[in-house]
Coordinates of C-alpha atoms in Angstrom, one line a residue:
X1457 CA -41.1 -77.4 -123.7
X1458 CA -43.2 -74.2 -124.0
X1459 CA -43.0 -71.3 -121.7
X1460 CA -46.5 -72.0 -120.4
X1461 CA -45.5 -75.6 -119.4
X1462 CA -42.5 -74.2 -117.7
X1463 CA -44.5 -71.8 -115.7
X1464 CA -47.1 -74.5 -114.7
X1465 CA -44.2 -76.8 -113.6
X1466 CA -42.8 -73.9 -111.5
X1467 CA -46.2 -73.3 -109.9
X1468 CA -46.6 -77.0 -109.1
X1469 CA -43.2 -77.1 -107.4
X1470 CA -43.9 -73.9 -105.5
X1471 CA -47.4 -75.0 -104.3
X1472 CA -46.5 -78.6 -103.5
X1473 CA -43.0 -78.8 -101.9
X1474 CA -41.4 -82.2 -101.8
X1475 CA -40.7 -84.2 -98.7
X1476 CA -36.9 -83.3 -98.9
X1477 CA -37.7 -79.6 -99.0
X1478 CA -40.0 -80.0 -96.0
X1479 CA -37.2 -81.7 -94.1
X1480 CA -34.8 -79.0 -95.1
X1481 CA -37.2 -76.3 -93.8
X1482 CA -37.6 -78.2 -90.5
X1483 CA -33.9 -78.7 -90.1
X1484 CA -33.2 -75.0 -90.8
X1485 CA -35.8 -74.0 -88.2
X1486 CA -34.2 -76.4 -85.7
X1487 CA -30.7 -74.9 -86.2
X1488 CA -32.1 -71.4 -86.0
X1489 CA -33.7 -72.2 -82.7
X1490 CA -30.4 -73.6 -81.3
X1491 CA -28.3 -70.8 -82.7
X1492 CA -28.3 -68.5 -79.5
X1493 CA -27.4 -71.5 -77.3
X1494 CA -24.6 -72.6 -79.7
X1495 CA -23.3 -69.0 -79.9
X1496 CA -23.1 -68.6 -76.1
X1497 CA -21.5 -72.1 -75.8
X1498 CA -18.9 -71.1 -78.4
X1499 CA -18.1 -67.8 -76.7
X1500 CA -17.6 -69.5 -73.3
X1501 CA -15.3 -72.2 -74.8
X1502 CA -13.4 -69.5 -76.7
X1503 CA -12.8 -67.5 -73.4
X1504 CA -11.6 -70.6 -71.6
X1505 CA -9.2 -71.7 -74.4
X1506 CA -7.8 -68.2 -74.6
X1507 CA -7.4 -68.1 -70.8
X1508 CA -5.5 -71.4 -70.7
X1509 CA -3.3 -70.5 -73.7
X1510 CA -2.4 -67.1 -72.2
X1511 CA -1.7 -68.8 -68.8
X1512 CA 0.9 -71.2 -70.2
X1513 CA 2.4 -68.6 -72.5
X1514 CA 2.9 -65.9 -69.9
X1515 CA 4.0 -68.5 -67.4
X1516 CA 7.0 -69.3 -69.6
X1517 CA 7.7 -65.6 -70.3
X1518 CA 7.5 -64.5 -66.6
X1519 CA 9.9 -67.3 -65.5
X1520 CA 12.3 -67.3 -68.4
X1521 CA 14.9 -64.8 -67.0
X1522 CA 15.1 -66.2 -63.5
X1523 CA 15.5 -69.7 -64.8
X1524 CA 18.1 -68.8 -67.4
X1525 CA 20.2 -66.7 -65.1
X1526 CA 19.7 -68.8 -62.0
X1527 CA 19.7 -72.4 -63.3
X1528 CA 21.5 -72.2 -66.6
X1529 CA 24.0 -69.5 -65.6
X1530 CA 23.2 -67.2 -68.6
X1531 CA 24.1 -63.5 -68.7
X1532 CA 21.2 -61.0 -68.4
X1533 CA 21.4 -60.0 -72.0
X1534 CA 21.3 -63.7 -73.2
X1535 CA 18.2 -64.4 -71.1
X1536 CA 16.5 -61.2 -72.3
X1537 CA 17.2 -62.1 -76.0
X1538 CA 15.9 -65.6 -75.5
X1539 CA 12.7 -64.2 -73.9
X1540 CA 12.2 -61.7 -76.8
X1541 CA 12.8 -64.4 -79.4
X1542 CA 10.3 -66.8 -77.8
X1543 CA 7.6 -64.1 -77.7
X1544 CA 8.3 -63.0 -81.3
X1545 CA 8.3 -66.6 -82.6
X1546 CA 4.9 -67.3 -80.9
X1547 CA 3.4 -64.3 -82.7
X1548 CA 4.8 -65.1 -86.1
X1549 CA 4.0 -68.8 -86.1
X1550 CA 0.3 -67.9 -85.7
X1551 CA 0.4 -66.4 -89.2
X1552 CA 2.4 -69.3 -90.6
X1553 CA 0.0 -71.9 -89.2
X1554 CA -3.0 -69.9 -90.4
X1555 CA -1.6 -70.0 -93.9
X1556 CA -0.9 -73.7 -93.7
X1557 CA -4.5 -74.4 -92.6
X1558 CA -5.9 -72.6 -95.6
X1559 CA -3.5 -74.0 -98.2
X1560 CA -2.2 -77.4 -97.4
X1561 CA -3.7 -79.0 -94.3
X1562 CA -7.2 -79.1 -92.9
X1563 CA -7.9 -76.9 -89.9
X1564 CA -9.0 -79.8 -87.7
X1565 CA -5.9 -81.9 -88.4
X1566 CA -3.7 -79.0 -87.8
X1567 CA -5.5 -78.2 -84.5
X1568 CA -4.8 -81.8 -83.3
X1569 CA -1.1 -81.4 -84.2
X1570 CA -0.8 -78.0 -82.5
X1571 CA -2.5 -79.3 -79.3
X1572 CA -0.1 -82.2 -79.2
X1573 CA 3.0 -79.9 -79.7
X1574 CA 1.8 -77.6 -77.0
X1575 CA 1.3 -80.3 -74.4
X1576 CA 4.6 -82.0 -75.4
X1577 CA 6.4 -78.7 -75.0
X1578 CA 4.8 -77.8 -71.7
X1579 CA 5.6 -81.3 -70.4
X1580 CA 9.3 -81.1 -71.5
X1581 CA 9.6 -77.6 -70.0
X1582 CA 8.1 -78.8 -66.7
X1583 CA 10.6 -81.7 -66.6
X1584 CA 13.5 -79.3 -67.2
X1585 CA 12.5 -76.7 -64.6
X1586 CA 11.4 -79.2 -61.9
X1587 CA 14.1 -79.4 -59.2
X1588 CA 14.7 -83.1 -59.7
X1589 CA 18.2 -82.6 -58.2
X1590 CA 16.6 -82.6 -54.8
X1591 CA 15.2 -86.1 -55.4
X1592 CA 17.5 -89.0 -54.9
X1593 CA 17.7 -92.4 -56.5
X1594 CA 19.6 -94.5 -54.0
X1595 CA 22.6 -92.4 -53.0
X1596 CA 23.1 -90.3 -56.2
X1597 CA 21.2 -87.4 -57.6
X1598 CA 19.4 -87.9 -60.8
X1599 CA 20.1 -84.6 -62.5
X1600 CA 23.8 -84.4 -61.7
X1601 CA 24.4 -87.4 -64.1
X1602 CA 23.0 -85.4 -67.0
X1603 CA 25.2 -82.8 -68.7
X1604 CA 24.0 -79.2 -68.7
X1605 CA 24.2 -79.1 -72.6
X1606 CA 21.6 -81.9 -72.8
X1607 CA 19.2 -80.0 -70.5
X1608 CA 19.7 -76.9 -72.7
X1609 CA 18.8 -78.8 -75.8
X1610 CA 15.7 -80.1 -74.2
X1611 CA 14.9 -76.6 -73.0
X1612 CA 15.2 -75.1 -76.5
X1613 CA 13.2 -77.9 -78.0
X1614 CA 10.4 -77.3 -75.4
X1615 CA 10.4 -73.6 -76.2
X1616 CA 10.1 -74.2 -79.9
X1617 CA 7.3 -76.7 -79.6
X1618 CA 5.4 -74.4 -77.2
X1619 CA 5.7 -71.5 -79.7
X1620 CA 4.5 -73.6 -82.6
X1621 CA 1.6 -75.0 -80.5
X1622 CA 0.7 -71.5 -79.2
X1623 CA 0.8 -70.0 -82.7
X1624 CA -1.5 -72.8 -84.1
X1625 CA -4.0 -72.3 -81.3
X1626 CA -4.1 -68.6 -81.8
X1627 CA -4.6 -69.0 -85.6
X1628 CA -7.2 -71.8 -85.6
X1629 CA -9.1 -71.7 -82.4
X1630 CA -8.7 -68.1 -81.3
X1631 CA -8.4 -65.9 -84.4
X1632 CA -9.6 -62.3 -84.4
X1633 CA -12.6 -63.2 -86.5
X1634 CA -13.8 -65.6 -83.9
X1635 CA -14.9 -62.7 -81.7
X1636 CA -17.8 -61.7 -84.1
X1637 CA -15.9 -59.2 -86.1
X1638 CA -18.0 -59.8 -89.1
X1639 CA -21.1 -58.7 -87.2
X1640 CA -20.0 -55.1 -87.1
X1641 CA -20.2 -52.4 -89.7
X1642 CA -17.6 -49.8 -90.3
X1643 CA -19.0 -47.3 -87.8
X1644 CA -18.9 -49.9 -84.9
X1645 CA -15.4 -51.4 -85.6
X1646 CA -13.6 -48.8 -83.5
X1647 CA -15.8 -49.7 -80.5
X1648 CA -15.3 -53.4 -81.2
X1649 CA -11.5 -53.2 -81.1
X1650 CA -11.5 -51.1 -77.9
X1651 CA -13.7 -53.5 -76.0
X1652 CA -11.9 -56.4 -77.5
X1653 CA -8.6 -55.2 -76.0
X1654 CA -10.4 -54.4 -72.8
X1655 CA -11.7 -58.0 -72.4
X1656 CA -8.2 -59.3 -73.4
X1657 CA -6.8 -57.2 -70.6
X1658 CA -9.3 -58.6 -68.1
X1659 CA -8.2 -62.1 -69.3
X1660 CA -4.5 -61.2 -68.9
X1661 CA -5.1 -59.8 -65.4
X1662 CA -6.6 -63.1 -64.3
X1663 CA -3.6 -64.9 -65.8
X1664 CA -1.0 -62.7 -64.2
X1665 CA -2.6 -63.0 -60.8
X1666 CA -2.5 -66.8 -61.2
X1667 CA 1.2 -66.6 -62.2
X1668 CA 1.9 -64.4 -59.2
X1669 CA 0.5 -67.2 -57.0
X1670 CA 2.7 -69.8 -58.7
X1671 CA 5.8 -67.6 -58.3
X1672 CA 4.9 -67.3 -54.6
X1673 CA 4.2 -71.0 -54.1
X1674 CA 7.3 -72.4 -55.7
X1675 CA 8.3 -74.8 -58.5
X1676 CA 5.8 -77.5 -57.5
X1677 CA 2.9 -75.3 -58.6
X1678 CA 4.7 -74.7 -62.0
X1679 CA 5.0 -78.4 -62.5
X1680 CA 1.4 -79.2 -61.7
X1681 CA -0.6 -76.3 -63.0
X1682 CA 1.1 -75.6 -66.3
X1683 CA 0.6 -79.1 -67.8
X1684 CA -2.9 -79.2 -66.3
X1685 CA -3.8 -75.9 -68.1
X1686 CA -2.4 -77.3 -71.4
X1687 CA -4.4 -80.5 -71.0
X1688 CA -7.6 -78.5 -70.1
X1689 CA -7.2 -76.3 -73.2
X1690 CA -6.8 -79.4 -75.3
X1691 CA -10.0 -81.0 -73.9
X1692 CA -12.0 -77.8 -74.5
X1693 CA -10.6 -77.5 -78.0
X1694 CA -11.6 -81.1 -78.8
X1695 CA -15.1 -80.3 -77.6
X1696 CA -15.3 -77.3 -79.8
X1697 CA -14.2 -79.4 -82.8
X1698 CA -16.6 -82.1 -82.0
X1699 CA -19.5 -79.7 -81.6
X1700 CA -18.5 -77.5 -84.6
X1701 CA -17.9 -74.5 -82.4
X1702 CA -14.8 -73.2 -84.2
X1703 CA -15.5 -70.2 -86.3
X1704 CA -15.1 -70.0 -90.1
X1705 CA -12.6 -67.2 -91.0
X1706 CA -13.4 -64.8 -93.8
X1707 CA -12.2 -65.7 -97.3
X1708 CA -10.1 -63.1 -99.2
X1709 CA -6.8 -62.5 -100.7
X1710 CA -4.3 -64.8 -99.0
X1711 CA -0.7 -64.0 -98.0
X1712 CA 0.7 -66.0 -101.0
X1713 CA -1.6 -64.1 -103.4
X1714 CA -0.3 -60.8 -102.0
X1715 CA 3.3 -62.0 -102.3
X1716 CA 2.5 -63.3 -105.8
X1717 CA 1.4 -59.8 -106.9
X1718 CA 4.6 -58.3 -105.5
X1719 CA 6.9 -60.9 -107.2
X1720 CA 5.0 -60.7 -110.5
X1721 CA 5.2 -56.9 -110.5
X1722 CA 9.0 -56.9 -109.8
X1723 CA 9.5 -59.5 -112.5
X1724 CA 7.5 -57.7 -115.1
X1725 CA 9.1 -54.4 -114.1
X1726 CA 12.6 -55.8 -114.6
X1727 CA 11.6 -57.1 -118.1
X1728 CA 10.1 -53.6 -119.0
X1729 CA 13.5 -52.0 -118.2
X1730 CA 15.0 -53.9 -121.1
X1731 CA 11.9 -53.6 -123.3
X1732 CA 10.1 -50.3 -122.5
X1733 CA 6.4 -50.2 -123.1
X1734 CA 3.4 -48.3 -121.8
X1735 CA 3.8 -46.0 -118.8
X1736 CA 2.0 -47.0 -115.6
X1737 CA 1.0 -44.9 -112.6
X1738 CA 2.4 -47.4 -110.0
X1739 CA 5.1 -50.1 -110.3
X1740 CA 2.5 -52.6 -109.0
X1741 CA 0.5 -52.1 -112.1
X1742 CA 3.1 -54.2 -113.9
X1743 CA 1.4 -57.2 -112.3
X1744 CA -1.9 -56.5 -114.2
X1745 CA -2.8 -58.7 -117.1
X1746 CA -3.2 -55.8 -119.5
X1747 CA 0.4 -54.7 -118.8
X1748 CA 1.9 -58.2 -119.3
X1749 CA 1.4 -59.5 -115.7
X1750 CA -0.6 -62.5 -114.5
X1751 CA -2.9 -61.0 -111.9
X1752 CA -6.3 -59.4 -112.3
X1753 CA -6.9 -55.7 -111.9
X1754 CA -9.0 -56.2 -108.8
X1755 CA -6.2 -58.1 -106.9
X1756 CA -3.6 -55.6 -107.9
X1757 CA -5.7 -52.6 -106.8
X1758 CA -6.4 -54.2 -103.5
X1759 CA -2.7 -54.9 -103.0
X1760 CA -2.0 -51.2 -103.7
X1761 CA -4.1 -50.2 -100.7
X1762 CA -2.4 -52.8 -98.6
X1763 CA 1.1 -51.6 -99.4
X1764 CA 0.2 -48.1 -98.3
X1765 CA 0.0 -49.5 -94.7
X1766 CA 3.7 -50.5 -94.7
X1767 CA 4.9 -47.2 -93.2
X1768 CA 2.4 -47.6 -90.4
X1769 CA 3.7 -51.1 -89.7
X1770 CA 7.4 -50.1 -89.9
X1771 CA 7.0 -47.1 -87.6
X1772 CA 5.4 -49.3 -85.0
X1773 CA 8.6 -51.5 -84.6
X1774 CA 10.3 -49.3 -82.1
X1775 CA 7.0 -48.9 -80.2
X1776 CA 6.9 -52.7 -79.9
X1777 CA 10.5 -52.7 -78.7
X1778 CA 9.5 -50.3 -75.9
X1779 CA 6.5 -52.5 -74.9
X1780 CA 8.8 -55.6 -74.9
X1781 CA 10.9 -54.0 -72.1
X1782 CA 8.4 -55.5 -69.6
X1783 CA 9.7 -59.1 -70.0
X1784 CA 13.3 -58.0 -70.6
X1785 CA 14.8 -54.7 -69.3
X1786 CA 12.0 -53.8 -66.8
X1787 CA 12.0 -57.4 -65.5
X1788 CA 15.7 -57.2 -64.7
X1789 CA 15.3 -53.9 -63.1
X1790 CA 12.5 -55.2 -60.9
X1791 CA 14.4 -58.4 -60.1
X1792 CA 17.2 -56.3 -58.7
X1793 CA 15.0 -54.1 -56.6
X1794 CA 13.6 -54.8 -53.1
X1795 CA 10.6 -57.1 -53.4
X1796 CA 10.2 -57.5 -49.7
X1797 CA 6.8 -56.0 -48.6
X1798 CA 6.5 -56.3 -44.8
X1799 CA 8.0 -59.8 -44.7
X1800 CA 6.1 -60.9 -47.9
X1801 CA 8.3 -61.4 -51.0
X1802 CA 6.3 -59.8 -53.8
X1803 CA 6.1 -61.9 -57.0
X1804 CA 7.5 -60.0 -60.0
X1805 CA 4.4 -60.9 -62.1
X1806 CA 2.4 -58.4 -60.0
X1807 CA 4.1 -55.6 -61.8
X1808 CA 2.7 -56.9 -65.1
X1809 CA -0.7 -56.6 -63.5
X1810 CA 0.0 -53.0 -62.7
X1811 CA 0.8 -52.3 -66.4
X1812 CA -2.7 -53.6 -67.3
X1813 CA -4.6 -51.1 -65.1
X1814 CA -4.5 -48.2 -67.6
X1815 CA -6.1 -50.5 -70.3
X1816 CA -8.9 -51.4 -67.9
X1817 CA -9.5 -47.8 -66.9
X1818 CA -8.7 -45.7 -70.0
X1819 CA -10.6 -47.7 -72.7
X1820 CA -14.1 -47.0 -71.3
X1821 CA -13.3 -43.3 -71.0
X1822 CA -11.9 -43.3 -74.6
X1823 CA -15.0 -44.9 -75.8
X1824 CA -17.2 -42.3 -74.1
X1825 CA -14.9 -39.5 -75.4
X1826 CA -15.0 -40.7 -79.0
X1827 CA -18.8 -40.7 -79.0
X1828 CA -18.7 -37.0 -78.1
X1829 CA -16.6 -36.1 -81.1
X1830 CA -18.0 -35.1 -84.5
X1831 CA -18.2 -38.1 -86.9
X1832 CA -15.6 -36.6 -89.2
X1833 CA -13.1 -36.4 -86.3
X1834 CA -14.0 -39.7 -84.7
X1835 CA -12.1 -42.0 -87.0
X1836 CA -8.9 -41.1 -88.8
X1837 CA -7.7 -37.9 -87.0
X1838 CA -8.6 -39.2 -83.5
X1839 CA -6.9 -42.6 -84.2
X1840 CA -3.8 -40.9 -85.4
X1841 CA -3.7 -38.7 -82.3
X1842 CA -4.0 -41.8 -80.2
X1843 CA -1.1 -43.6 -81.9
X1844 CA 1.2 -40.5 -81.7
X1845 CA 0.3 -40.0 -78.0
X1846 CA 0.8 -43.7 -77.3
X1847 CA 4.3 -43.6 -78.8
X1848 CA 5.2 -40.6 -76.8
X1849 CA 3.9 -42.4 -73.7
X1850 CA 6.1 -45.4 -74.5
X1851 CA 9.2 -43.1 -75.0
X1852 CA 8.4 -41.3 -71.7
X1853 CA 8.1 -44.7 -69.9
X1854 CA 11.6 -45.8 -71.1
X1855 CA 13.0 -42.4 -70.2
X1856 CA 11.5 -42.7 -66.7
X1857 CA 13.0 -46.2 -66.4
X1858 CA 16.5 -44.7 -67.1
X1859 CA 16.1 -42.1 -64.4
X1860 CA 14.8 -44.6 -61.9
X1861 CA 17.7 -46.9 -62.7
X1862 CA 20.1 -44.1 -61.7
X1863 CA 18.0 -43.5 -58.6
X1864 CA 18.0 -47.3 -57.8
X1865 CA 21.8 -47.5 -57.7
X1866 CA 22.0 -44.9 -55.0
X1867 CA 20.3 -47.2 -52.4
X1868 CA 22.4 -49.6 -50.3
X1869 CA 22.4 -53.2 -51.3
X1870 CA 20.8 -56.1 -49.4
X1871 CA 20.5 -59.9 -50.0
X1872 CA 17.3 -61.2 -51.4
X1873 CA 16.3 -64.8 -52.3
X1874 CA 15.0 -65.4 -55.8
X1875 CA 14.6 -68.7 -57.7
X1876 CA 16.8 -70.7 -55.3
X1877 CA 19.6 -68.1 -55.3
X1878 CA 20.5 -65.2 -53.1
X1879 CA 21.1 -62.0 -55.0
X1880 CA 22.6 -58.7 -53.9
X1881 CA 19.9 -56.2 -54.9
X1882 CA 19.2 -52.6 -54.3
X1883 CA 17.2 -51.7 -51.2
X1884 CA 14.9 -49.4 -53.3
X1885 CA 11.3 -50.7 -53.0
X1886 CA 10.0 -52.1 -56.3
X1887 CA 7.0 -49.8 -56.1
X1888 CA 9.1 -46.9 -57.2
X1889 CA 9.0 -48.5 -60.6
X1890 CA 5.2 -48.3 -60.9
X1891 CA 5.2 -45.2 -63.0
X1892 CA 7.1 -46.7 -65.9
X1893 CA 4.8 -49.7 -66.0
X1894 CA 1.7 -47.4 -65.9
X1895 CA 3.1 -45.3 -68.8
X1896 CA 3.5 -48.4 -70.9
X1897 CA 0.0 -49.5 -70.1
X1898 CA -1.3 -46.0 -71.3
X1899 CA 0.7 -46.5 -74.5
X1900 CA -0.9 -49.9 -75.1
X1901 CA -4.4 -48.5 -74.4
X1902 CA -3.9 -45.8 -77.0
X1903 CA -2.0 -47.6 -79.7
X1904 CA -3.3 -51.1 -79.9
X1905 CA -7.0 -50.4 -80.7
X1906 CA -6.2 -47.5 -83.0
X1907 CA -3.6 -49.4 -85.1
X1908 CA -5.9 -52.4 -85.4
X1909 CA -8.8 -50.3 -86.6
X1910 CA -6.6 -48.6 -89.3
X1911 CA -5.1 -51.9 -90.4
X1912 CA -8.6 -53.4 -90.8
X1913 CA -10.6 -50.5 -92.2
X1914 CA -8.0 -48.8 -94.4
X1915 CA -8.0 -51.6 -97.0
X1916 CA -10.9 -53.2 -98.9
X1917 CA -12.7 -56.2 -97.4
X1918 CA -11.1 -58.8 -99.6
X1919 CA -7.6 -58.1 -98.2
X1920 CA -8.4 -57.3 -94.5
X1921 CA -7.4 -60.7 -93.2
X1922 CA -4.0 -60.2 -94.9
X1923 CA -3.6 -56.8 -93.4
X1924 CA -4.3 -58.1 -89.9
X1925 CA -1.8 -60.9 -90.5
X1926 CA 0.9 -58.5 -91.4
X1927 CA 0.1 -56.4 -88.3
X1928 CA 0.8 -59.6 -86.3
X1929 CA 3.9 -60.3 -88.3
X1930 CA 5.4 -56.8 -87.6
X1931 CA 4.6 -57.2 -83.9
X1932 CA 6.7 -60.3 -84.0
X1933 CA 9.4 -58.4 -86.0
X1934 CA 9.3 -55.8 -83.2
X1935 CA 10.3 -58.5 -80.7
X1936 CA 13.2 -59.6 -82.9
X1937 CA 14.2 -55.9 -83.4
X1938 CA 14.4 -55.6 -79.6
X1939 CA 16.6 -58.7 -79.3
X1940 CA 18.9 -57.4 -82.1
X1941 CA 19.1 -54.0 -80.3
X1942 CA 20.1 -55.7 -77.0
X1943 CA 22.7 -57.8 -78.8
X1944 CA 24.2 -54.7 -80.6
X1945 CA 24.2 -52.6 -77.4
X1946 CA 25.9 -55.4 -75.5
X1947 CA 28.6 -55.9 -78.1
X1948 CA 29.3 -52.2 -78.8
X1949 CA 29.4 -51.2 -75.1
X1950 CA 31.3 -54.4 -74.1
X1951 CA 28.5 -55.3 -71.7
X1952 CA 28.4 -51.9 -69.9
X1953 CA 25.0 -50.8 -71.2
X1954 CA 23.3 -54.2 -70.6
X1955 CA 25.3 -55.5 -67.7
X1956 CA 25.2 -58.9 -66.0
X1957 CA 25.4 -57.1 -62.6
X1958 CA 23.2 -54.0 -62.8
X1959 CA 25.0 -52.1 -60.0
X1960 CA 28.3 -52.3 -61.9
X1961 CA 27.0 -51.2 -65.3
X1962 CA 24.8 -48.5 -66.9
X1963 CA 21.5 -50.0 -67.9
X1964 CA 20.1 -46.5 -67.9
X1965 CA 22.2 -45.7 -71.0
X1966 CA 20.3 -48.4 -72.9
X1967 CA 17.0 -46.9 -71.8
X1968 CA 18.0 -43.4 -72.8
X1969 CA 19.1 -44.7 -76.2
X1970 CA 15.8 -46.5 -76.8
X1971 CA 13.8 -43.4 -75.7
X1972 CA 15.8 -41.2 -78.1
X1973 CA 15.2 -43.6 -81.0
X1974 CA 11.5 -43.8 -80.2
X1975 CA 11.1 -40.0 -80.1
X1976 CA 12.8 -39.8 -83.5
X1977 CA 10.5 -42.5 -84.7
X1978 CA 7.4 -40.5 -83.6
X1979 CA 8.6 -37.5 -85.6
X1980 CA 9.0 -39.7 -88.7
X1981 CA 5.5 -41.1 -88.2
X1982 CA 4.0 -37.6 -87.9
X1983 CA 5.2 -36.9 -91.4
X1984 CA 3.2 -39.7 -92.9
X1985 CA 0.2 -39.9 -90.5
X1986 CA -2.0 -37.7 -92.7
X1987 CA -2.4 -40.4 -95.3
X1988 CA -4.3 -42.6 -92.8
X1989 CA -6.9 -40.0 -91.8
X1990 CA -9.5 -41.2 -94.4
X1991 CA -10.4 -44.8 -93.6
X1992 CA -13.0 -45.0 -96.4
X1993 CA -10.9 -43.8 -99.3
X1994 CA -11.3 -47.0 -101.3
X1995 CA -15.1 -46.5 -101.5
X1996 CA -14.9 -44.3 -104.5
X1997 CA -17.8 -43.7 -106.9
X1998 CA -16.0 -45.6 -109.7
X1999 CA -16.1 -48.8 -107.8
X2000 CA -19.7 -48.7 -106.7
X2001 CA -20.2 -52.4 -107.3
X2002 CA -17.5 -53.1 -104.7
X2003 CA -19.1 -50.7 -102.3
X2004 CA -22.5 -52.5 -102.9
X2005 CA -20.9 -55.8 -102.2
X2006 CA -19.3 -54.4 -99.0
X2007 CA -22.7 -53.2 -97.8
X2008 CA -24.4 -56.5 -98.5
X2009 CA -21.7 -58.5 -96.8
X2010 CA -21.8 -56.3 -93.7
X2011 CA -25.5 -57.3 -93.2
X2012 CA -24.5 -60.9 -92.5
X2013 CA -25.0 -61.4 -88.8
X2014 CA -24.7 -65.1 -88.7
X2015 CA -21.5 -66.7 -87.3
X2016 CA -20.2 -69.5 -89.5
X2017 CA -19.1 -72.7 -87.8
X2018 CA -17.2 -75.5 -89.4
X2019 CA -19.4 -78.4 -90.4
X2020 CA -22.6 -76.7 -89.2
X2021 CA -25.8 -75.9 -91.2
X2022 CA -26.8 -72.3 -91.0
X2023 CA -28.6 -71.7 -94.3
X2024 CA -31.9 -69.9 -94.7
X2025 CA -34.2 -70.6 -97.7
X2026 CA -34.2 -67.7 -100.1
X2027 CA -37.5 -66.0 -100.9
X2028 CA -36.9 -66.5 -104.7
X2029 CA -36.7 -70.1 -105.8
X2030 CA -34.3 -71.5 -108.3
X2031 CA -36.8 -71.5 -111.2
X2032 CA -37.6 -67.8 -110.9
X2033 CA -33.8 -67.2 -110.8
X2034 CA -33.5 -69.1 -114.1
X2035 CA -36.3 -67.1 -115.7

């Protein structure tokens, strides 16, 4: 065929589109007109699913210690460790389920499985915590015929299934990318993360107020509302799957690819020790194909940027231990204080709401203050200052908690009912503990948005999802670090620094130890903080093609749903592309 004939054919196709192309254009216009409605519907469903998931999760966390110490007879340290492990497992399973959905199983099938696990766990937990012993079958109590060990096994099984279901829902239905992260350029990401945590704080405030009502109403509200919220979440999620409202995550270097680069580099490096060859600038370069490895140069270079974030992740472990004192050490301290407020027994979950007030107030002021800064000071230096100040605030909160624990033991004791038991507690009003909760809220308002921005922007686009996954993993590791610290302190001090009866021990010594470790951790982080001040260091002139690709991808404003059609016809047809 001659070139002239080819051009004539291209003109005929261009001037006289086929019936299928006309249908495609009409269908594209139809979906474009429905896009704002679908976007708003997806955001509303996402908010409701996140609300239901947080309600069931924090309902378990807020009632774990009273149930374990009151119903199961556990020591305080055992209940605190169990609460920390449950929280950490729920965080880490979200990364595991997200990886499974990308590699082995489909996201829809895995969503069905996680919803089933979540509802099953909530139902089992409600059956365990419901006071069936008050109900009688004939002349004998039902629960008394079942050994305590059997109830503990059911209890642990319920916690495990809830953590798996919670992690799956967070990874599939409520991932970070579902909040429109791909719509923002580099300059607006800082504002996005600030307002993201602000809206999450509003959501958590609603949840804790609801939990406070449940703690005030009694066990019947726990049995009815918690399974209802799980069922409602499942129905909304099924609607999102049916209407293709679940968001498509970004594709990039997966977790296994990153681990593959690490393992390949270590293996090649060990072989080079026995057979020396060319020198490399970094030990990760051994994973490159030109140095005998199996990975391309692009993947290895992206992994290099990722591994520079490890000091940031590691230095945040003790900060996370301080934050996790709210459902462990602070909870025990509040439980052993006077909750009576003019004849009204204050629910302990109200103190969690107080810790959220600094996030609701400070984040708008921080956003305004950052806009007044010079652009060169707005990103790296300002974010580093926020993280350092937030870690100091967390250390100060734990130190204040230790001082208030000494102050609490000077008050006379009184009897106070809690979870069906009468406890001998201090007569110090629980409002004296407000300062330590507020300081932890200030720490979260400063650290969480800043660390998320650095973890997202410090690495190239292809590995950003992996970076955020590792940030979540280290948050889970922080919970396990807190559980390990409680266990070690209990064993070394023989129960004196984390006592079963607070008035007969020295819980303040545990708080002072944690505050000292956190201050040393801040000094160590200051020594490496300068490397994170430049958030665009990977956009070097020698990788201009990657920078061009980054710029083009950031122009995509459309949200990608599973199974939906969101394609726009290109201005250049396929024949002109071939020419």
